[in-house]
GROMACS .gro file of C-alpha atoms in nm:
model
  380
    1MET     CA    1  -1.225  13.489 -11.979
    2ARG     CA    2  -0.938  13.556 -11.737
    3ARG     CA    3  -0.864  13.898 -11.558
    4PHE     CA    4  -0.610  14.019 -11.312
    5MET     CA    5  -0.699  14.190 -10.973
    6SER     CA    6  -0.421  14.427 -10.844
    7ASN     CA    7  -0.568  14.452 -10.497
    8SER     CA    8  -0.397  14.155 -10.327
    9ASP     CA    9  -0.585  14.213 -10.007
   10LEU     CA   10  -0.915  14.207 -10.169
   11PHE     CA   11  -0.836  13.917 -10.373
   12ASP     CA   12  -0.714  13.707 -10.064
   13GLU     CA   13  -1.058  13.809  -9.897
   14LEU     CA   14  -1.241  13.690 -10.180
   15ILE     CA   15  -1.048  13.342 -10.185
   16GLU     CA   16  -1.139  13.316  -9.813
   17GLN     CA   17  -1.489  13.396  -9.866
   18ALA     CA   18  -1.543  13.141 -10.180
   19LEU     CA   19  -1.396  12.864  -9.966
   20LYS     CA   20  -1.706  12.898  -9.780
   21ILE     CA   21  -1.941  12.818 -10.030
   22PRO     CA   22  -2.039  12.448 -10.000
   23ASP     CA   23  -1.955  12.340 -10.351
   24SER     CA   24  -1.637  12.508 -10.381
   25ARG     CA   25  -1.314  12.283 -10.459
   26TRP     CA   26  -0.943  12.311 -10.494
   27SER     CA   27  -0.795  12.169 -10.849
   28ILE     CA   28  -0.477  12.180 -11.004
   29GLY     CA   29  -0.467  12.443 -11.277
   30GLY     CA   30  -0.293  12.627 -11.564
   31ASN     CA   31  -0.224  12.573 -11.896
   32ALA     CA   32   0.100  12.422 -11.880
   33PRO     CA   33   0.031  12.179 -11.578
   34LEU     CA   34  -0.303  12.050 -11.733
   35MET     CA   35  -0.145  11.997 -12.057
   36ALA     CA   36   0.165  11.823 -11.891
   37LYS     CA   37  -0.089  11.599 -11.666
   38ARG     CA   38  -0.253  11.492 -12.007
   39PHE     CA   39   0.077  11.415 -12.200
   40PHE     CA   40   0.179  11.223 -11.883
   41LEU     CA   41  -0.136  11.027 -11.855
   42GLU     CA   42  -0.107  10.923 -12.237
   43GLY     CA   43   0.223  10.795 -12.170
   44TRP     CA   44   0.475  11.070 -12.218
   45LYS     CA   45   0.786  11.181 -12.038
   46VAL     CA   46   0.706  11.552 -11.936
   47LEU     CA   47   0.939  11.826 -11.817
   48LEU     CA   48   0.712  12.134 -11.691
   49ALA     CA   49   0.807  12.473 -11.617
   50ALA     CA   50   0.644  12.617 -11.323
   51LYS     CA   51   0.712  12.767 -10.973
   52MET     CA   52   0.519  12.518 -10.701
   53SER     CA   53   0.544  12.475 -10.343
   54GLY     CA   54   0.568  12.120 -10.219
   55THR     CA   55   0.204  12.120 -10.133
   56LEU     CA   56   0.104  12.209 -10.512
   57LYS     CA   57   0.327  11.956 -10.637
   58SER     CA   58   0.149  11.677 -10.451
   59TYR     CA   59  -0.151  11.766 -10.708
   60ILE     CA   60   0.092  11.659 -11.000
   61PRO     CA   61   0.172  11.319 -11.101
   62SER     CA   62   0.538  11.251 -10.926
   63GLY     CA   63   0.636  11.118 -11.285
   64ILE     CA   64   0.643  11.447 -11.435
   65GLN     CA   65   0.977  11.663 -11.373
   66ILE     CA   66   0.904  12.005 -11.244
   67VAL     CA   67   1.157  12.289 -11.295
   68GLY     CA   68   1.129  12.659 -11.226
   69ASN     CA   69   1.201  12.711 -10.849
   70ALA     CA   70   1.529  12.855 -10.728
   71ASP     CA   71   1.744  12.658 -10.476
   72GLU     CA   72   1.579  12.726 -10.118
   73GLU     CA   73   1.335  12.972 -10.271
   74ASP     CA   74   1.018  13.020 -10.059
   75ILE     CA   75   0.713  12.991 -10.263
   76LYS     CA   76   0.363  13.111 -10.229
   77ASP     CA   77   0.127  12.934 -10.470
   78ASP     CA   78  -0.066  13.138 -10.715
   79VAL     CA   79  -0.430  13.072 -10.680
   80HIS     CA   80  -0.681  13.131 -10.937
   81MET     CA   81  -1.066  13.183 -10.879
   82ILE     CA   82  -1.281  13.028 -11.123
   83LEU     CA   83  -1.642  13.064 -11.137
   84GLU     CA   84  -1.785  12.784 -11.349
   85TYR     CA   85  -2.144  12.782 -11.478
   86LYS     CA   86  -2.365  12.584 -11.687
   87ALA     CA   87  -2.571  12.649 -12.004
   88ASP     CA   88  -2.916  12.842 -11.925
   89GLU     CA   89  -2.819  12.927 -11.556
   90THR     CA   90  -2.923  13.285 -11.455
   91PHE     CA   91  -2.765  13.597 -11.252
   92GLY     CA   92  -3.012  13.853 -11.229
   93ILE     CA   93  -3.134  13.932 -11.555
   94TYR     CA   94  -2.877  13.731 -11.745
   95LYS     CA   95  -2.882  13.363 -11.876
   96THR     CA   96  -2.610  13.189 -11.990
   97PRO     CA   97  -2.606  13.042 -12.340
   98ARG     CA   98  -2.367  12.770 -12.288
   99ALA     CA   99  -2.145  12.636 -12.003
  100ASN     CA  100  -1.846  12.849 -11.950
  101ARG     CA  101  -1.635  13.034 -11.678
  102TYR     CA  102  -1.454  13.340 -11.547
  103ILE     CA  103  -1.146  13.334 -11.384
  104LEU     CA  104  -0.977  13.588 -11.168
  105HIS     CA  105  -0.639  13.602 -11.050
  106ASN     CA  106  -0.356  13.788 -10.850
  107ASP     CA  107  -0.059  13.601 -10.995
  108GLU     CA  108   0.273  13.785 -10.987
  109ASN     CA  109   0.491  13.495 -11.119
  110ASN     CA  110   0.322  13.357 -11.442
  111PRO     CA  111   0.275  13.715 -11.624
  112LEU     CA  112   0.677  13.738 -11.568
  113LEU     CA  113   0.720  13.386 -11.683
  114SER     CA  114   0.954  13.362 -11.381
  115SER     CA  115   1.038  12.973 -11.458
  116LEU     CA  116   1.140  13.039 -11.795
  117GLU     CA  117   1.515  13.063 -11.729
  118LYS     CA  118   1.524  12.745 -11.529
  119PHE     CA  119   1.325  12.564 -11.807
  120GLY     CA  120   1.598  12.671 -12.043
  121GLU     CA  121   1.883  12.540 -11.851
  122HIS     CA  122   1.707  12.162 -11.858
  123LEU     CA  123   1.570  12.179 -12.230
  124PRO     CA  124   1.934  12.045 -12.372
  125SER     CA  125   1.949  11.760 -12.181
  126PHE     CA  126   1.584  11.666 -12.189
  127ASN     CA  127   1.586  11.668 -12.588
  128PRO     CA  128   1.207  11.697 -12.603
  129ASN     CA  129   1.025  11.596 -12.923
  130LEU     CA  130   0.780  11.870 -12.876
  131LEU     CA  131   0.811  12.188 -12.710
  132VAL     CA  132   0.479  12.350 -12.613
  133ILE     CA  133   0.443  12.729 -12.552
  134SER     CA  134   0.133  12.824 -12.334
  135GLY     CA  135   0.005  13.015 -12.051
  136LEU     CA  136   0.123  13.372 -12.230
  137GLN     CA  137  -0.229  13.508 -12.171
  138MET     CA  138  -0.123  13.578 -11.801
  139MET     CA  139   0.049  13.881 -11.969
  140ASP     CA  140  -0.251  14.006 -12.095
  141ASN     CA  141  -0.426  14.273 -11.855
  142TYR     CA  142  -0.123  14.273 -11.625
  143PRO     CA  143   0.024  14.615 -11.496
  144PHE     CA  144   0.375  14.583 -11.620
  145LYS     CA  145   0.600  14.862 -11.490
  146LYS     CA  146   0.749  15.048 -11.769
  147ASN     CA  147   1.008  15.320 -11.808
  148ASP     CA  148   1.195  15.471 -12.073
  149VAL     CA  149   1.491  15.203 -12.035
  150ARG     CA  150   1.284  14.875 -12.016
  151ASP     CA  151   0.986  14.723 -12.151
  152LEU     CA  152   0.970  14.413 -11.934
  153ARG     CA  153   0.709  14.255 -12.117
  154THR     CA  154   0.865  14.260 -12.464
  155GLU     CA  155   1.195  14.130 -12.284
  156ARG     CA  156   1.020  13.812 -12.165
  157LEU     CA  157   0.868  13.739 -12.502
  158GLU     CA  158   1.201  13.804 -12.669
  159LEU     CA  159   1.351  13.538 -12.421
  160VAL     CA  160   1.027  13.306 -12.535
  161LYS     CA  161   1.118  13.350 -12.911
  162LYS     CA  162   1.503  13.268 -12.823
  163GLN     CA  163   1.401  12.952 -12.641
  164ILE     CA  164   1.219  12.819 -12.947
  165LEU     CA  165   1.511  12.931 -13.171
  166SER     CA  166   1.740  12.746 -12.951
  167GLN     CA  167   1.582  12.413 -13.028
  168PRO     CA  168   1.674  12.176 -13.316
  169LEU     CA  169   1.423  12.180 -13.587
  170LYS     CA  170   1.350  11.825 -13.524
  171THR     CA  171   1.181  11.941 -13.185
  172LEU     CA  172   0.840  12.027 -13.312
  173ALA     CA  173   0.707  12.355 -13.144
  174HIS     CA  174   0.327  12.413 -13.052
  175PHE     CA  175   0.155  12.738 -12.946
  176GLU     CA  176  -0.130  12.741 -12.747
  177MET     CA  177  -0.355  13.041 -12.774
  178ALA     CA  178  -0.590  13.174 -12.508
  179SER     CA  179  -0.823  13.471 -12.467
  180TYR     CA  180  -0.657  13.784 -12.519
  181VAL     CA  181  -0.769  14.150 -12.518
  182ASP     CA  182  -0.476  14.351 -12.533
  183LEU     CA  183  -0.388  14.439 -12.881
  184ASP     CA  184  -0.045  14.535 -12.813
  185LEU     CA  185   0.031  14.182 -12.663
  186LEU     CA  186  -0.154  14.019 -12.962
  187LEU     CA  187   0.078  14.194 -13.189
  188HIS     CA  188   0.392  14.104 -13.030
  189LEU     CA  189   0.268  13.731 -13.036
  190THR     CA  190   0.220  13.769 -13.424
  191ASN     CA  191   0.569  13.865 -13.467
  192LYS     CA  192   0.765  13.705 -13.180
  193VAL     CA  193   0.588  13.357 -13.140
  194LEU     CA  194   0.363  13.255 -13.422
  195PRO     CA  195   0.619  13.275 -13.704
  196PHE     CA  196   0.860  13.060 -13.525
  197VAL     CA  197   0.643  12.752 -13.445
  198ASP     CA  198   0.493  12.454 -13.609
  199SER     CA  199   0.164  12.421 -13.482
  200VAL     CA  200  -0.112  12.647 -13.316
  201GLY     CA  201  -0.415  12.546 -13.108
  202MET     CA  202  -0.721  12.763 -13.024
  203ASN     CA  203  -1.096  12.752 -12.969
  204GLU     CA  204  -1.355  12.921 -13.171
  205GLN     CA  205  -1.333  13.279 -12.969
  206GLU     CA  206  -0.954  13.273 -13.000
  207LEU     CA  207  -0.967  13.171 -13.377
  208ASP     CA  208  -1.202  13.464 -13.448
  209ASN     CA  209  -0.977  13.683 -13.257
  210LEU     CA  210  -0.643  13.569 -13.404
  211CYS     CA  211  -0.795  13.594 -13.741
  212SER     CA  212  -0.900  13.955 -13.689
  213VAL     CA  213  -0.588  14.060 -13.545
  214LEU     CA  214  -0.383  13.900 -13.819
  215GLU     CA  215  -0.617  14.031 -14.113
  216LEU     CA  216  -0.748  14.364 -13.983
  217GLY     CA  217  -0.495  14.464 -13.699
  218ARG     CA  218  -0.770  14.469 -13.437
  219VAL     CA  219  -0.903  14.256 -13.154
  220SER     CA  220  -1.270  14.076 -13.224
  221VAL     CA  221  -1.476  14.197 -12.943
  222VAL     CA  222  -1.762  13.960 -12.991
  223ALA     CA  223  -1.723  13.611 -13.114
  224ASP     CA  224  -1.996  13.358 -13.241
  225SER     CA  225  -1.986  13.075 -12.933
  226ASN     CA  226  -2.094  12.823 -13.205
  227PRO     CA  227  -1.947  12.902 -13.542
  228ARG     CA  228  -2.032  12.726 -13.866
  229VAL     CA  229  -1.769  12.466 -13.983
  230ALA     CA  230  -1.745  12.654 -14.302
  231THR     CA  231  -1.687  12.990 -14.125
  232ALA     CA  232  -1.388  12.829 -13.878
  233LEU     CA  233  -1.234  12.660 -14.205
  234ASP     CA  234  -1.204  12.986 -14.363
  235GLN     CA  235  -1.025  13.147 -14.081
  236MET     CA  236  -0.803  12.866 -14.059
  237ARG     CA  237  -0.725  12.910 -14.411
  238LYS     CA  238  -0.674  13.298 -14.361
  239ILE     CA  239  -0.445  13.231 -14.066
  240PHE     CA  240  -0.238  12.953 -14.260
  241LYS     CA  241  -0.180  13.174 -14.542
  242ILE     CA  242  -0.095  13.496 -14.312
  243VAL     CA  243   0.135  13.285 -14.091
  244ARG     CA  244   0.313  13.138 -14.371
  245GLN     CA  245   0.381  13.470 -14.511
  246LYS     CA  246   0.521  13.571 -14.161
  247ASN     CA  247   0.759  13.267 -14.197
  248VAL     CA  248   0.903  13.417 -14.512
  249GLN     CA  249   0.906  13.786 -14.368
  250TYR     CA  250   1.089  13.684 -14.046
  251ASP     CA  251   1.301  13.430 -14.212
  252SER     CA  252   1.214  13.161 -13.980
  253LYS     CA  253   1.334  12.808 -14.032
  254ARG     CA  254   1.013  12.691 -13.935
  255LYS     CA  255   0.707  12.694 -14.109
  256LEU     CA  256   0.332  12.655 -13.983
  257THR     CA  257   0.243  12.311 -14.073
  258ARG     CA  258  -0.043  12.243 -13.840
  259ILE     CA  259  -0.365  12.444 -13.684
  260HIS     CA  260  -0.599  12.270 -13.439
  261VAL     CA  261  -0.954  12.436 -13.353
  262HIS     CA  262  -1.151  12.296 -13.098
  263THR     CA  263  -1.505  12.423 -13.067
  264LEU     CA  264  -1.821  12.283 -12.861
  265ALA     CA  265  -1.968  12.132 -13.181
  266TYR     CA  266  -1.651  11.989 -13.337
  267GLN     CA  267  -1.280  11.944 -13.378
  268ALA     CA  268  -1.092  12.045 -13.680
  269ILE     CA  269  -0.729  11.982 -13.779
  270LEU     CA  270  -0.531  12.112 -14.059
  271THR     CA  271  -0.186  11.952 -14.140
  272VAL     CA  272   0.047  12.005 -14.423
  273LYS     CA  273   0.101  11.657 -14.609
  274ASN     CA  274   0.426  11.497 -14.577
  275SER     CA  275   0.486  11.738 -14.258
  276ALA     CA  276   0.640  11.585 -13.930
  277TRP     CA  277   0.256  11.565 -13.818
  278LYS     CA  278   0.121  11.215 -13.800
  279ARG     CA  279  -0.241  11.047 -13.797
  280THR     CA  280  -0.424  11.367 -13.834
  281GLU     CA  281  -0.780  11.168 -13.855
  282ALA     CA  282  -0.691  10.966 -13.536
  283ALA     CA  283  -0.571  11.307 -13.361
  284VAL     CA  284  -0.887  11.479 -13.442
  285ALA     CA  285  -1.132  11.177 -13.313
  286LYS     CA  286  -0.908  11.149 -12.988
  287ALA     CA  287  -0.961  11.523 -12.940
  288SER     CA  288  -1.325  11.482 -12.968
  289LEU     CA  289  -1.361  11.211 -12.723
  290THR     CA  290  -1.139  11.400 -12.484
  291ALA     CA  291  -1.377  11.681 -12.490
  292HIS     CA  292  -1.658  11.474 -12.365
  293ARG     CA  293  -1.469  11.279 -12.118
  294TYR     CA  294  -1.303  11.579 -11.974
  295VAL     CA  295  -1.617  11.804 -11.953
  296CYS     CA  296  -1.850  11.507 -11.816
  297ASN     CA  297  -1.559  11.386 -11.573
  298ASN     CA  298  -1.621  11.044 -11.674
  299LEU     CA  299  -1.415  10.803 -11.909
  300THR     CA  300  -1.729  10.641 -11.985
  301ILE     CA  301  -1.939  10.798 -12.267
  302ALA     CA  302  -2.289  10.783 -12.161
  303LEU     CA  303  -2.514  10.846 -12.463
  304GLU     CA  304  -2.806  10.979 -12.260
  305LYS     CA  305  -2.596  11.277 -12.170
  306THR     CA  306  -2.489  11.359 -12.523
  307LYS     CA  307  -2.625  11.570 -12.784
  308LEU     CA  308  -2.498  11.677 -13.147
  309LEU     CA  309  -2.495  12.010 -13.296
  310LEU     CA  310  -2.348  11.924 -13.619
  311ASP     CA  311  -2.574  11.798 -13.906
  312ASP     CA  312  -2.480  11.486 -14.122
  313SER     CA  313  -2.285  11.744 -14.366
  314PHE     CA  314  -2.148  12.077 -14.384
  315SER     CA  315  -1.999  12.306 -14.637
  316THR     CA  316  -1.617  12.342 -14.627
  317THR     CA  317  -1.626  12.730 -14.721
  318THR     CA  318  -1.863  13.004 -14.727
  319ASP     CA  319  -1.785  13.122 -15.037
  320ASN     CA  320  -2.081  13.105 -15.257
  321ASN     CA  321  -1.906  13.025 -15.569
  322ASN     CA  322  -1.773  12.693 -15.420
  323ASN     CA  323  -2.041  12.450 -15.345
  324SER     CA  324  -1.808  12.184 -15.183
  325ARG     CA  325  -1.973  11.987 -14.934
  326VAL     CA  326  -1.883  11.678 -14.697
  327PHE     CA  327  -2.092  11.427 -14.555
  328PHE     CA  328  -2.022  11.213 -14.241
  329GLU     CA  329  -2.082  10.859 -14.283
  330PRO     CA  330  -2.231  10.644 -13.992
  331THR     CA  331  -1.954  10.401 -14.005
  332LYS     CA  332  -1.689  10.659 -14.054
  333PRO     CA  333  -1.780  10.971 -13.842
  334VAL     CA  334  -1.439  11.152 -13.915
  335ALA     CA  335  -1.458  11.366 -14.238
  336CYS     CA  336  -1.119  11.428 -14.389
  337TRP     CA  337  -1.022  11.568 -14.746
  338ASP     CA  338  -0.721  11.731 -14.922
  339GLU     CA  339  -0.669  12.093 -15.042
  340MET     CA  340  -0.418  12.309 -15.183
  341ILE     CA  341  -0.324  12.616 -14.980
  342SER     CA  342  -0.054  12.877 -15.035
  343ASN     CA  343   0.089  12.602 -15.258
  344GLU     CA  344   0.103  12.350 -15.001
  345ASN     CA  345  -0.098  12.033 -15.014
  346VAL     CA  346  -0.305  11.992 -14.671
  347ASP     CA  347  -0.506  11.744 -14.500
  348ILE     CA  348  -0.796  11.870 -14.321
  349CYS     CA  349  -1.013  11.629 -14.076
  350VAL     CA  350  -1.320  11.746 -13.891
  351ALA     CA  351  -1.498  11.531 -13.605
  352PRO     CA  352  -1.814  11.602 -13.457
  353VAL     CA  353  -1.798  11.633 -13.075
  354LEU     CA  354  -2.064  11.437 -12.855
  355ILE     CA  355  -2.155  11.721 -12.633
  356CYS     CA  356  -2.165  11.640 -12.249
  357THR     CA  357  -2.514  11.769 -12.164
  358GLU     CA  358  -2.442  11.759 -11.783
  359ALA     CA  359  -2.092  11.964 -11.758
  360GLN     CA  360  -1.894  11.902 -11.464
  361LEU     CA  361  -1.562  12.059 -11.582
  362THR     CA  362  -1.517  12.340 -11.797
  363ALA     CA  363  -1.174  12.518 -11.702
  364GLY     CA  364  -0.899  12.307 -11.857
  365ALA     CA  365  -1.110  12.144 -12.117
  366GLY     CA  366  -0.910  12.316 -12.399
  367ASP     CA  367  -0.575  12.253 -12.269
  368ASN     CA  368  -0.686  11.856 -12.235
  369ILE     CA  369  -0.826  11.865 -12.584
  370SER     CA  370  -0.537  12.040 -12.758
  371ALA     CA  371  -0.287  11.784 -12.563
  372ALA     CA  372  -0.476  11.480 -12.656
  373GLY     CA  373  -0.466  11.608 -13.034
  374LEU     CA  374  -0.109  11.639 -13.020
  375VAL     CA  375  -0.023  11.284 -12.851
  376LEU     CA  376  -0.110  11.101 -13.166
  377GLN     CA  377   0.067  11.347 -13.426
  378VAL     CA  378   0.391  11.365 -13.266
  379GLU     CA  379   0.639  11.054 -13.325
  380LYS     CA  380   0.804  10.981 -12.979
   0.00000   0.00000   0.00000
């Protein structure tokens, strides 16, 4: 959960106090920088849109090309304060059901997408294979100034749409979902972004929220933190069908051909057969391993620090008239099968996650998981 604090002085004071806590630490953050760093570590050439001071840029691998600052612009870095907590920790009368985090910020740059124009100037010469749209949740809960003449948030989202449309169809476009509570913003995203991308990625709460907005026109207040595979798959199918209808409604030249859902217990990727997305089975396995390694903050997987929440089989739908069940095989722990959805032949792959029982990091896990899943599916 991420929330904006309008009182800058209070926020600065909270940062000052937080830094006095013995186990507080600095870390590079933000959806785009974290995904960019993962892509770079996987051997990709990366162009990152962000406004950063020289100090903050030192946290980013030097091989990543950063654009966004205006010439001679004096940059004040945006700080987000993240309270991370482990499963079963207590706060007063409350006990946490799972490892998670709460994010507080006073960010004035990212809600306005202030590096968007500079990024657009560099895109033609960079000629990317993949364009990732992320961080739009910074607009959520932000006090945009409105008058009778301008709606700044709508204007900025319209520019995002134009930037996607400016790319050749061979440049795949991926939208990374996040936590949203503002219904108007979500409706904007379902009209200005989702119909024009090839891929969308999200966690289980974001999946439930997006499905609710698309199907019912309302925000999901509470979501299951560990949904059944069958439930998640049904929601993925609904999203696929509705967004494909929006592709037609908005006369989009792009069609949704990929959905990646990452949960605590499993990874699930749906791709349209014979689309531009490759190696779905390998991608879902890589996403699963990345989930464990990132949260444990260790490339080595120690089995004594893992647990599985999935059984050796699962139903593929909650439909009582469909008894389809998929079994994991010990020698092949990724389950894949074909389906027909909206007259499209699709591949669906599910991989269990070796859950890290001694979580070291939670913030940024989804960004690393999504990027890792994309890495094997895009032809460089």
